[in-house]
CSV table of C-alpha atoms in Angstrom, one decimal:
chain,number,residue,atom,x,y,z
A,13,MET,CA,5.3,11.6,12.6
A,14,LYS,CA,8.1,13.5,10.8
A,15,LEU,CA,8.5,17.1,12.1
A,16,TRP,CA,7.9,18.2,8.7
A,17,GLN,CA,4.8,16.3,8.1
A,18,LYS,CA,3.5,18.0,11.5
A,19,LEU,CA,4.4,21.3,10.2
A,20,GLY,CA,3.2,21.0,6.3
A,21,VAL,CA,6.7,21.4,5.1
A,22,PRO,CA,6.3,20.6,1.1
A,23,ALA,CA,7.2,17.5,0.2
A,24,VAL,CA,10.5,18.1,-1.7
A,25,VAL,CA,13.8,16.2,-2.1
A,26,VAL,CA,14.9,14.1,0.5
A,27,GLY,CA,18.6,13.7,0.1
A,28,VAL,CA,18.7,17.6,1.3
A,29,MET,CA,16.2,17.4,4.4
A,30,SER,CA,17.7,14.3,6.5
A,31,ALA,CA,19.4,16.0,9.3
A,32,GLY,CA,22.3,14.8,10.8
A,33,ILE,CA,24.0,12.9,7.8
A,34,PRO,CA,27.1,14.2,7.1
A,35,GLN,CA,28.5,14.5,4.0
A,36,LEU,CA,31.7,12.7,3.0
A,37,ALA,CA,34.3,13.8,0.9
A,38,HIS,CA,34.6,11.0,-0.7
A,39,ALA,CA,32.0,9.9,-3.5
A,40,GLN,CA,28.7,8.7,-2.2
A,41,ALA,CA,26.6,5.9,-3.9
A,42,ALA,CA,22.9,7.4,-4.7
A,43,ILE,CA,19.7,5.8,-5.0
A,44,LYS,CA,17.0,8.0,-7.3
A,45,ILE,CA,13.0,7.4,-6.3
A,46,ASP,CA,10.3,9.4,-7.6
A,47,GLY,CA,6.3,9.2,-8.3
A,48,SER,CA,3.2,9.5,-5.8
A,49,SER,CA,3.1,12.3,-3.1
A,50,THR,CA,0.9,9.6,-0.8
A,51,VAL,CA,3.8,7.4,-1.0
A,52,PHE,CA,6.5,9.8,-0.2
A,53,PRO,CA,6.3,9.7,3.9
A,54,ILE,CA,6.4,6.2,3.4
A,55,SER,CA,10.1,6.4,1.2
A,56,GLU,CA,10.9,9.8,3.2
A,57,ALA,CA,10.9,7.6,6.4
A,58,TYR,CA,13.0,5.0,4.5
A,59,ALA,CA,15.4,6.9,3.0
A,60,GLU,CA,15.8,8.7,6.9
A,61,GLU,CA,16.7,5.8,8.9
A,62,PHE,CA,18.6,4.3,6.2
A,63,GLN,CA,20.6,6.9,5.5
A,64,ILE,CA,21.2,7.2,9.0
A,65,GLN,CA,22.3,3.6,9.5
A,66,LYS,CA,24.8,3.9,6.4
A,67,ARG,CA,26.7,6.9,8.2
A,68,GLY,CA,26.7,9.0,5.1
A,69,LYS,CA,27.8,6.3,2.6
A,70,VAL,CA,24.7,6.1,0.4
A,71,ARG,CA,22.3,9.5,-0.5
A,72,VAL,CA,18.8,8.2,-1.3
A,73,THR,CA,16.7,11.3,-2.8
A,74,VAL,CA,13.2,11.3,-3.0
A,75,GLY,CA,11.3,13.4,-5.4
A,76,VAL,CA,7.0,13.8,-6.0
A,77,SER,CA,6.0,14.0,-9.5
A,78,GLY,CA,2.6,12.3,-8.7
A,79,THR,CA,2.5,8.6,-9.7
A,80,GLY,CA,2.0,9.3,-13.1
A,81,GLY,CA,5.0,11.8,-13.4
A,82,GLY,CA,7.0,9.2,-11.4
A,83,PHE,CA,6.5,6.1,-13.9
A,84,LYS,CA,7.4,8.7,-17.3
A,85,LYS,CA,10.7,9.3,-15.3
A,86,PHE,CA,11.0,5.9,-14.5
A,87,CYS,CA,10.3,4.5,-17.9
A,88,ARG,CA,12.9,6.9,-19.4
A,89,GLY,CA,15.3,5.1,-16.8
A,90,GLU,CA,16.4,8.2,-14.7
A,91,THR,CA,15.3,7.0,-11.6
A,92,ASP,CA,15.9,3.6,-10.1
A,93,MET,CA,12.4,3.3,-8.1
A,94,ALA,CA,9.1,4.7,-8.7
A,95,ASN,CA,6.8,5.2,-6.0
A,96,ALA,CA,3.1,4.3,-7.1
A,97,SER,CA,-0.1,4.7,-5.3
A,98,ARG,CA,-1.8,2.5,-8.1
A,99,PRO,CA,-0.4,-0.2,-10.2
A,100,ILE,CA,0.9,0.6,-13.3
A,101,SER,CA,-1.1,1.2,-16.4
A,102,LYS,CA,-1.1,-0.7,-19.5
A,103,GLU,CA,0.3,2.5,-21.1
A,104,GLU,CA,3.0,2.7,-18.7
A,105,MET,CA,4.3,-0.7,-18.8
A,106,GLU,CA,4.4,0.1,-23.0
A,107,ALA,CA,6.4,2.7,-22.2
A,108,CYS,CA,9.2,0.8,-19.9
A,109,ARG,CA,8.8,-2.2,-22.5
A,110,LYS,CA,9.8,-0.1,-25.6
A,111,ALA,CA,12.6,1.6,-23.4
A,112,GLY,CA,13.9,-1.8,-22.6
A,113,ILE,CA,13.2,-1.0,-18.7
A,114,LYS,CA,12.1,-4.3,-16.9
A,115,TYR,CA,10.9,-3.9,-13.0
A,116,ILE,CA,9.8,-5.7,-10.2
A,117,GLU,CA,6.4,-4.6,-8.3
A,118,MET,CA,7.3,-4.5,-4.3
A,119,PRO,CA,3.7,-3.6,-2.4
A,120,VAL,CA,4.6,-1.7,0.7
A,121,ALA,CA,1.9,-0.6,2.7
A,122,PHE,CA,-2.1,0.0,2.2
A,123,ASP,CA,-4.2,3.3,2.4
A,124,ALA,CA,-7.6,4.6,3.4
A,125,LEU,CA,-8.3,7.2,0.9
A,126,THR,CA,-9.9,9.5,2.9
A,127,VAL,CA,-12.3,12.5,2.1
A,128,VAL,CA,-12.2,15.4,4.3
A,129,VAL,CA,-14.2,18.6,5.1
A,130,ASN,CA,-13.4,21.9,7.5
A,131,PRO,CA,-14.0,21.7,10.8
A,132,GLN,CA,-16.4,23.9,10.6
A,133,ASN,CA,-18.9,22.3,8.2
A,134,THR,CA,-21.9,21.0,10.6
A,135,TRP,CA,-23.4,19.1,7.6
A,136,VAL,CA,-21.9,16.4,6.4
A,137,LYS,CA,-21.7,13.6,8.5
A,138,THR,CA,-21.1,10.9,6.2
A,139,MET,CA,-21.8,10.6,2.4
A,140,THR,CA,-22.5,8.0,-0.4
A,141,VAL,CA,-20.3,6.9,-3.8
A,142,ALA,CA,-23.0,8.6,-5.5
A,143,ASP,CA,-22.9,11.6,-3.4
A,144,LEU,CA,-19.2,11.8,-4.4
A,145,LYS,CA,-20.1,11.2,-8.1
A,146,LYS,CA,-22.7,13.8,-8.2
A,147,MET,CA,-20.1,16.4,-7.1
A,148,TRP,CA,-16.9,15.0,-9.2
A,149,GLU,CA,-18.2,13.8,-12.6
A,150,PRO,CA,-17.5,15.7,-15.1
A,151,ALA,CA,-21.3,16.0,-15.8
A,152,ALA,CA,-21.3,18.5,-12.3
A,153,GLN,CA,-18.7,20.9,-14.0
A,154,GLY,CA,-20.3,24.2,-14.1
A,155,ARG,CA,-23.8,22.8,-12.8
A,156,VAL,CA,-22.9,21.5,-9.3
A,157,GLY,CA,-21.7,24.8,-7.5
A,158,THR,CA,-23.2,24.8,-4.1
A,159,TRP,CA,-23.4,22.6,-1.4
A,160,LYS,CA,-27.7,22.1,-1.6
A,161,GLN,CA,-26.8,21.1,-5.0
A,162,VAL,CA,-25.7,18.1,-4.1
A,163,ARG,CA,-28.1,17.0,-1.3
A,164,ALA,CA,-30.9,19.2,-0.8
A,165,GLU,CA,-30.9,19.5,3.1
A,166,TYR,CA,-27.1,20.7,2.4
A,167,PRO,CA,-26.8,24.4,2.7
A,168,ALA,CA,-26.8,26.7,-0.5
A,169,ASP,CA,-23.1,27.9,0.2
A,170,LYS,CA,-20.5,27.3,-2.4
A,171,LEU,CA,-18.8,24.2,-3.1
A,172,MET,CA,-14.8,24.5,-2.6
A,173,LEU,CA,-13.5,21.4,-4.4
A,174,PHE,CA,-9.5,20.1,-3.7
A,175,GLY,CA,-8.1,17.5,-5.3
A,176,PRO,CA,-5.0,15.7,-6.8
A,177,GLY,CA,-4.0,16.7,-10.3
A,178,ALA,CA,-4.2,14.1,-13.6
A,179,ASP,CA,-0.4,13.2,-12.8
A,180,SER,CA,-1.2,12.1,-9.5
A,181,GLY,CA,-2.3,8.2,-8.4
A,182,THR,CA,-4.7,9.0,-6.0
A,183,PHE,CA,-6.8,11.1,-8.9
A,184,ASP,CA,-6.4,7.8,-10.9
A,185,TYR,CA,-8.2,5.5,-8.4
A,186,PHE,CA,-10.7,8.2,-6.7
A,187,THR,CA,-12.0,8.4,-10.1
A,188,GLU,CA,-11.9,4.8,-10.9
A,189,ALA,CA,-14.0,4.1,-7.6
A,190,VAL,CA,-16.1,6.7,-7.9
A,191,MET,CA,-17.2,7.3,-11.2
A,192,GLY,CA,-16.2,3.9,-13.1
A,193,LYS,CA,-13.3,5.5,-15.2
A,194,ALA,CA,-10.1,6.4,-14.2
A,195,LYS,CA,-9.1,10.8,-15.1
A,196,SER,CA,-13.1,11.0,-15.6
A,197,SER,CA,-13.4,14.3,-13.4
A,198,ARG,CA,-14.4,17.9,-13.9
A,199,GLY,CA,-12.1,20.1,-14.2
A,200,ASP,CA,-12.7,23.4,-12.5
A,201,TYR,CA,-11.5,22.3,-8.9
A,202,THR,CA,-8.1,23.1,-7.1
A,203,ALA,CA,-5.8,20.5,-8.0
A,204,SER,CA,-2.1,19.8,-7.2
A,205,GLU,CA,0.8,16.8,-7.0
A,206,ASP,CA,1.3,18.3,-3.5
A,207,ASP,CA,-0.9,17.1,-0.8
A,208,ASN,CA,0.2,20.0,1.7
A,209,THR,CA,-1.5,22.5,-0.4
A,210,LEU,CA,-4.4,20.2,-0.7
A,211,VAL,CA,-4.1,20.2,3.3
A,212,GLN,CA,-4.2,24.0,3.9
A,213,GLY,CA,-6.8,24.3,0.8
A,214,VAL,CA,-9.5,22.6,3.1
A,215,GLU,CA,-8.0,23.7,6.5
A,216,ASN,CA,-8.6,27.2,5.0
A,217,ASN,CA,-12.1,27.2,3.9
A,218,LYS,CA,-15.1,26.4,5.9
A,219,ASN,CA,-16.8,25.0,2.6
A,220,ALA,CA,-14.1,22.8,1.1
A,221,ILE,CA,-14.0,19.5,0.4
A,222,GLY,CA,-11.0,17.2,-0.3
A,223,TYR,CA,-9.4,13.9,-1.2
A,224,PHE,CA,-6.3,12.2,-0.4
A,225,GLY,CA,-4.2,9.6,1.5
A,226,PHE,CA,-4.7,8.8,5.2
A,227,ALA,CA,-1.4,9.9,6.3
A,228,TYR,CA,-2.1,13.9,5.7
A,229,TYR,CA,-5.0,13.4,6.7
A,230,ALA,CA,-3.7,11.8,9.9
A,231,ALA,CA,-1.0,14.6,10.5
A,232,HIS,CA,-3.6,17.2,10.5
A,233,LYS,CA,-6.8,15.8,12.0
A,234,ASP,CA,-7.0,18.6,14.6
A,235,LYS,CA,-7.4,20.9,11.7
A,236,MET,CA,-10.2,19.1,9.5
A,237,ARG,CA,-12.7,16.4,9.7
A,238,ALA,CA,-12.6,12.7,8.1
A,239,VAL,CA,-16.2,11.8,6.4
A,240,SER,CA,-17.3,8.5,6.5
A,241,ILE,CA,-18.1,6.9,3.3
A,242,ASP,CA,-21.0,4.4,2.2
A,243,GLY,CA,-20.0,2.1,-0.2
A,244,GLY,CA,-23.6,0.5,0.0
A,245,LYS,CA,-22.7,-1.5,3.2
A,246,GLY,CA,-23.6,1.3,5.4
A,247,PRO,CA,-21.0,4.2,6.4
A,248,VAL,CA,-17.5,4.0,7.2
A,249,ALA,CA,-14.8,5.9,8.8
A,250,PRO,CA,-11.4,5.8,7.1
A,251,SER,CA,-9.1,4.0,10.1
A,252,VAL,CA,-6.1,1.5,10.3
A,253,GLU,CA,-9.0,-1.0,11.7
A,254,ASN,CA,-11.0,-0.7,8.7
A,255,VAL,CA,-8.7,-1.0,6.3
A,256,ILE,CA,-7.3,-4.5,8.1
A,257,ASN,CA,-10.7,-5.6,8.1
A,258,GLY,CA,-11.6,-5.0,4.5
A,259,THR,CA,-14.4,-2.9,5.4
A,260,TYR,CA,-13.1,0.7,4.4
A,261,SER,CA,-14.4,0.0,0.2
A,262,PRO,CA,-13.8,1.1,-1.9
A,263,LEU,CA,-11.8,3.9,-1.1
A,264,SER,CA,-9.0,1.2,0.6
A,265,ARG,CA,-6.1,0.8,-1.6
A,266,PRO,CA,-2.4,-0.8,-1.8
A,267,LEU,CA,0.7,1.3,-2.4
A,268,PHE,CA,3.7,0.4,-4.2
A,269,VAL,CA,7.6,0.9,-5.2
A,270,TYR,CA,8.7,-0.1,-8.4
A,271,VAL,CA,12.3,-1.2,-8.7
A,272,LYS,CA,14.0,-1.3,-11.9
A,273,GLU,CA,15.5,-4.9,-13.1
A,274,ALA,CA,18.9,-3.1,-14.1
A,275,SER,CA,19.3,-1.3,-10.6
A,276,MET,CA,18.6,-4.5,-8.6
A,277,GLY,CA,22.3,-5.5,-9.0
A,278,ARG,CA,23.5,-2.6,-7.5
A,279,ALA,CA,24.8,-3.2,-3.5
A,280,GLU,CA,23.2,0.1,-2.2
A,281,VAL,CA,19.9,-0.6,-3.8
A,282,ARG,CA,19.9,-4.5,-2.6
A,283,GLU,CA,20.4,-3.2,0.7
A,284,PHE,CA,18.0,-0.7,0.7
A,285,VAL,CA,15.1,-3.0,-0.6
A,286,GLN,CA,16.1,-5.5,2.1
A,287,PHE,CA,15.7,-2.6,4.3
A,288,MET,CA,12.2,-1.6,3.6
A,289,MET,CA,11.1,-5.1,3.8
A,290,THR,CA,12.7,-6.3,6.9
A,291,GLN,CA,12.5,-3.0,8.7
A,292,GLY,CA,10.0,-1.0,7.1
A,293,ALA,CA,6.6,-1.7,8.6
A,294,ASP,CA,7.2,0.4,11.8
A,295,LEU,CA,8.1,3.4,9.6
A,296,VAL,CA,4.9,2.4,7.3
A,297,SER,CA,2.7,2.5,10.8
A,298,GLU,CA,4.7,5.7,12.1
A,299,VAL,CA,3.4,8.4,9.3
A,300,GLY,CA,0.3,6.8,9.2
A,301,TYR,CA,-0.4,4.3,7.0
A,302,VAL,CA,-1.2,0.4,7.2
A,303,PRO,CA,1.8,-1.9,6.9
A,304,LEU,CA,1.3,-5.4,5.7
A,305,PRO,CA,1.6,-8.5,7.1
A,306,LYS,CA,5.3,-9.7,7.8
A,307,ASN,CA,4.7,-12.6,5.4
A,308,ALA,CA,3.5,-10.2,2.7
A,309,TYR,CA,7.1,-8.7,3.0
A,310,ALA,CA,9.1,-11.9,3.0
A,311,LEU,CA,7.5,-12.8,-0.1
A,312,ALA,CA,7.7,-9.5,-1.6
A,313,TRP,CA,12.3,-9.9,-0.6
A,314,LYS,CA,11.7,-13.2,-1.8
A,315,HIS,CA,10.5,-12.3,-5.3
A,316,PHE,CA,12.9,-9.5,-5.2
A,317,ASN,CA,16.2,-12.4,-5.2
A,318,ASP,CA,14.1,-14.3,-7.4
A,319,LYS,CA,13.8,-11.6,-9.6
A,320,LYS,CA,10.4,-12.1,-10.2
A,321,LEU,CA,9.6,-9.5,-13.0
A,322,GLY,CA,6.4,-7.5,-13.9
A,323,THR,CA,3.0,-6.9,-12.1
A,324,VAL,CA,0.1,-9.0,-10.9
A,325,PHE,CA,-2.1,-6.5,-12.0
A,326,GLY,CA,-1.6,-6.6,-16.1
A,327,GLY,CA,-2.3,-3.0,-16.1
A,328,VAL,CA,-6.0,-3.0,-15.3
A,329,PRO,CA,-7.1,-1.2,-11.9
A,330,GLN,CA,-8.5,-3.1,-9.4
A,331,VAL,CA,-10.9,-1.1,-6.9
A,332,GLY,CA,-11.8,-2.4,-3.3
A,333,ILE,CA,-8.9,-4.4,-3.1
A,334,THR,CA,-8.3,-6.0,0.3
A,335,ILE,CA,-5.0,-7.0,2.0
A,336,ASP,CA,-6.1,-11.0,1.5
A,337,GLN,CA,-6.9,-10.3,-2.2
A,338,LEU,CA,-3.5,-8.5,-2.9
A,339,LEU,CA,-1.6,-11.6,-0.7
A,340,SER,CA,-3.4,-14.2,-2.7
A,341,MET,CA,-2.3,-12.6,-5.8
A,342,GLU,CA,1.2,-11.7,-5.3
A,343,ALA,CA,1.8,-15.4,-4.0
A,344,LYS,CA,1.0,-16.4,-7.8
A,345,LEU,CA,3.7,-14.2,-9.2
């Protein structure tokens, strides 16, 4: 785990954070990435290691605008790559089409979207998807304000909700999985595109509950507690093992990097993608996510070389997809 993650340093631009990389007098090749805060730790690790290997000849910057914000920049042609914690949507596909932006979809990892509470919370051990819906659905706004209103056996303490903002792919995925419709959520909660802000909110409030990517929980698990989720077959804890065996459902999900076709021919972009697909699995594990099998990265690298453009999802949300199901879909591209 990187030091900035352990300390909770806000996610900003990686290009200026990567220590030990000399700034040379000659012009550097540059790769611009933006998007998901969930995928940020992965791209940060990729960028840091790749820049070291290139000895300052390439500068990789990674911004955090959320998945939706990242796609807006990507479809305007402002970035070379978009980090995404969900597949590209129909609206985003159309925006890219109108702008003449073509792309390749590259799965890089799996995540256990994690629901967390403060360690002082003694009443929540497990929750059902129905419980989550009861506290997060639009109808809960102004009506469900205490823990007791979620379950009768809970205390009458104030319910404090922390979650991603509307530009977040995590927000889209969670609302799709829990409410059955993306972006269907109450609005009276503490929202942020920066997961570190959500982490601090849960850490500092006894009555808090929040959700974000597994890596942010893993980096702060001594200061918060993950909730086991019952998706209909009994409570399952978020973990690497339960993502791999497919039992952590419906909050297990793939993570992506989208690469712009116009950038694919540049040597530095090609080398960076090759690095991601051939050396990136250990870095995925290091930051707390689940790496894909080796054959998945080999297939994605082949798709890159064969210019297999587009998405296997067709702009339609896929909730509860397993690693095996993703691989089967990618193989048909």
